[in-house]
Each structure stands twice: as structure tokens, then as C-alpha cells.
């Protein structure tokens, strides 16, 4: 679905112990929510040691930064399954890493709402299966690529690699 800046955006986010995921959606002309884009990434080593609360904060901040071109200057809603993070953002003054996260996205105008994980669908699935499809697709595309095999051999120090000039 192509996005429309006439309709409000909805961002659903989630985190797991090793990755974060989100999807951006809007209502179509029939009033049915349709996905616009999906986002997921593996957590960096240091991020894997964040608390569940910290990972949920990161799962909100990263996609907002990623979708800045869509979300900047618009009012939108974020759904998270971490009720503590939603409550802190909406009702209290955040501290520590959370305040840094909030400052990073302070140019955005949004509401955070709690939604049980089971109700989030794709947002709940994405962080549990990060980048696997991309990785497998890249491997499939690399299979049988002689030029790439030669480069890999050369870079690994294999003296037998043959580079042929194309004429």
C-alpha cells in the first residue's frame, strides 16, 4: 500500500532478547489497517544486555528514526507490549538511557499505547526472526558467482585465485 500523509500512521513495535522489530501501517480507503513497511534488526552485543524495558525503548526509537521520512511532522501512534514503558513515557519523567532514547525522538509527536503481544501480529513476529530471510537470499544469490568466489579467495590469501579481465 502506498502511504498517504492524510491518514495517521501507526507503528507497532516489539523486542526480543536478540533483536527488535516493527511495522508501519495506515488505514486504507475502506478503513482497514494495511502495512506500509516492516523493520527488524539484530541487537548489537551491548544492546543484548539491556533490560527488557531498555530493549522495548530501543524498539520504539530505532524504527521512529528509520521511518523519519514518513513520520516527521506528523502525529502518529506507537503500540508496544511493554506497559511499563508506555506508562513511563506518557506519565513520568524518564531517566537514564530511557531519557536519552526519548530525546532522540523528541522532534516526533506521538502517543504510546500498550497492546498485548499476542494482539500485535507482525510486530511480535519480526524480532524473533531477524534478518534470516535476507541472509538466506544473499547466500542464494552468491551461489555460483565465479567472480565473487575469486574475490573471496584472493582476500582470504589463496594464491590460486585467478582474476580474468573482461574485454
XYZ file of C-alpha atoms in Angstrom:
167
model
C 0.000 0.000 0.000
C 1.279 3.484 -0.793
C 1.307 5.805 2.181
C -0.899 8.859 2.458
C 0.014 11.806 4.610
C -3.691 12.492 5.033
C -4.105 9.454 7.312
C -2.388 8.933 10.656
C 0.417 6.413 10.834
C 0.503 3.573 13.357
C 3.795 1.996 14.399
C 3.732 -1.347 16.226
C 6.985 -2.392 17.901
C 8.451 -5.270 19.860
C 11.752 -6.578 21.193
C 13.179 -9.998 21.917
C 16.377 -10.971 23.678
C 18.394 -10.643 20.448
C 16.517 -8.315 18.066
C 13.866 -5.649 17.578
C 11.091 -5.331 15.041
C 8.300 -3.015 13.972
C 5.864 -2.332 11.219
C 4.327 0.882 9.963
C 0.707 0.890 8.836
C -2.217 3.134 7.895
C -5.902 2.751 7.248
C -6.835 2.323 3.610
C -9.868 3.925 1.970
C -12.073 1.198 3.467
C -10.803 1.928 6.985
C -8.755 -1.271 7.196
C -5.191 -1.075 8.509
C -2.651 -2.049 5.851
C 1.120 -2.392 6.299
C 3.382 0.120 4.612
C 6.764 -1.151 5.735
C 8.446 -3.699 8.009
C 11.574 -3.134 10.107
C 13.795 -5.510 12.055
C 17.391 -5.724 13.113
C 19.597 -7.791 15.358
C 20.695 -6.168 18.597
C 24.322 -5.155 18.958
C 26.276 -7.047 21.604
C 25.909 -4.283 24.218
C 22.183 -3.924 23.444
C 21.574 -7.609 24.212
C 22.430 -6.795 27.831
C 19.738 -4.101 28.134
C 16.814 -4.848 30.406
C 13.508 -5.816 28.764
C 12.419 -2.245 29.446
C 15.504 -0.860 27.687
C 15.037 -3.163 24.704
C 11.418 -2.053 24.363
C 12.561 1.583 24.419
C 15.074 0.771 21.693
C 12.343 -0.995 19.713
C 10.425 2.292 19.697
C 13.341 4.639 18.988
C 15.034 2.709 16.160
C 12.000 2.412 13.869
C 10.989 6.028 14.505
C 14.457 7.070 13.360
C 14.243 4.633 10.442
C 10.841 5.969 9.337
C 11.702 9.635 9.913
C 10.802 10.488 6.300
C 7.280 9.220 6.902
C 6.785 10.374 10.480
C 8.486 13.757 10.758
C 5.897 16.490 11.164
C 3.007 14.068 11.573
C 1.120 12.859 14.608
C 1.144 9.094 14.988
C 0.528 6.278 17.459
C 3.069 3.746 18.710
C 1.986 0.398 20.145
C 4.297 -1.529 22.472
C 3.643 -4.616 24.550
C 5.644 -3.209 27.466
C 3.064 -1.453 29.624
C 5.764 -0.076 31.956
C 7.492 1.727 29.079
C 4.191 3.097 27.776
C 3.268 4.346 31.262
C 6.684 5.919 31.843
C 6.651 7.713 28.513
C 3.117 9.010 28.982
C 3.071 9.872 32.690
C 6.523 10.266 34.199
C 9.828 11.997 33.635
C 12.125 9.318 32.178
C 15.674 8.905 33.483
C 18.917 7.271 32.343
C 19.073 5.509 28.997
C 15.317 5.937 28.537
C 15.597 9.732 28.715
C 18.323 9.589 26.057
C 16.050 7.469 23.857
C 13.175 9.893 24.324
C 15.419 12.864 23.474
C 16.468 11.178 20.235
C 12.868 11.112 19.049
C 11.651 14.308 20.715
C 11.006 16.004 17.361
C 8.238 13.481 16.764
C 4.694 13.933 18.058
C 3.217 10.598 19.024
C 1.233 8.719 21.629
C 2.419 5.438 23.068
C -0.206 2.830 23.841
C 0.025 -0.616 25.356
C -1.120 -3.599 23.314
C -0.703 -7.203 24.429
C 1.948 -9.055 22.457
C -0.480 -11.567 21.050
C -2.529 -8.716 19.536
C 0.436 -7.229 17.676
C 0.842 -9.847 14.960
C 3.782 -8.992 12.705
C 5.461 -6.750 15.278
C 5.604 -9.714 17.639
C 6.989 -11.994 14.907
C 9.676 -9.739 13.402
C 12.097 -9.556 16.349
C 12.025 -13.319 16.720
C 13.133 -13.848 13.124
C 15.551 -11.012 12.320
C 17.369 -10.791 9.012
C 17.181 -14.553 8.400
C 15.381 -14.168 5.083
C 17.802 -11.512 3.857
C 20.781 -13.644 4.831
C 19.431 -16.713 3.067
C 18.548 -14.698 -0.023
C 22.061 -13.221 -0.157
C 23.581 -16.687 0.129
C 21.363 -17.976 -2.674
C 22.345 -15.072 -4.937
C 26.046 -15.635 -4.206
C 25.957 -19.331 -5.136
C 27.717 -19.928 -8.430
C 29.086 -16.384 -8.772
C 32.608 -17.125 -10.051
C 33.796 -13.508 -9.823
C 32.684 -13.306 -6.194
C 34.344 -16.649 -5.429
C 37.612 -15.331 -6.922
C 37.429 -12.185 -4.810
C 36.793 -14.204 -1.659
C 39.760 -16.480 -2.423
C 42.035 -13.518 -3.107
C 41.003 -11.729 0.071
C 41.491 -14.876 2.134
C 45.064 -15.186 0.877
C 44.533 -18.040 -1.576
C 47.290 -17.611 -4.176
C 45.443 -19.760 -6.716
C 42.712 -17.180 -7.298
C 42.526 -16.261 -10.952
C 41.237 -12.857 -11.943
C 40.336 -12.545 -15.590
C 39.989 -9.195 -17.268
C 36.801 -8.618 -19.168
C 37.390 -7.189 -22.644
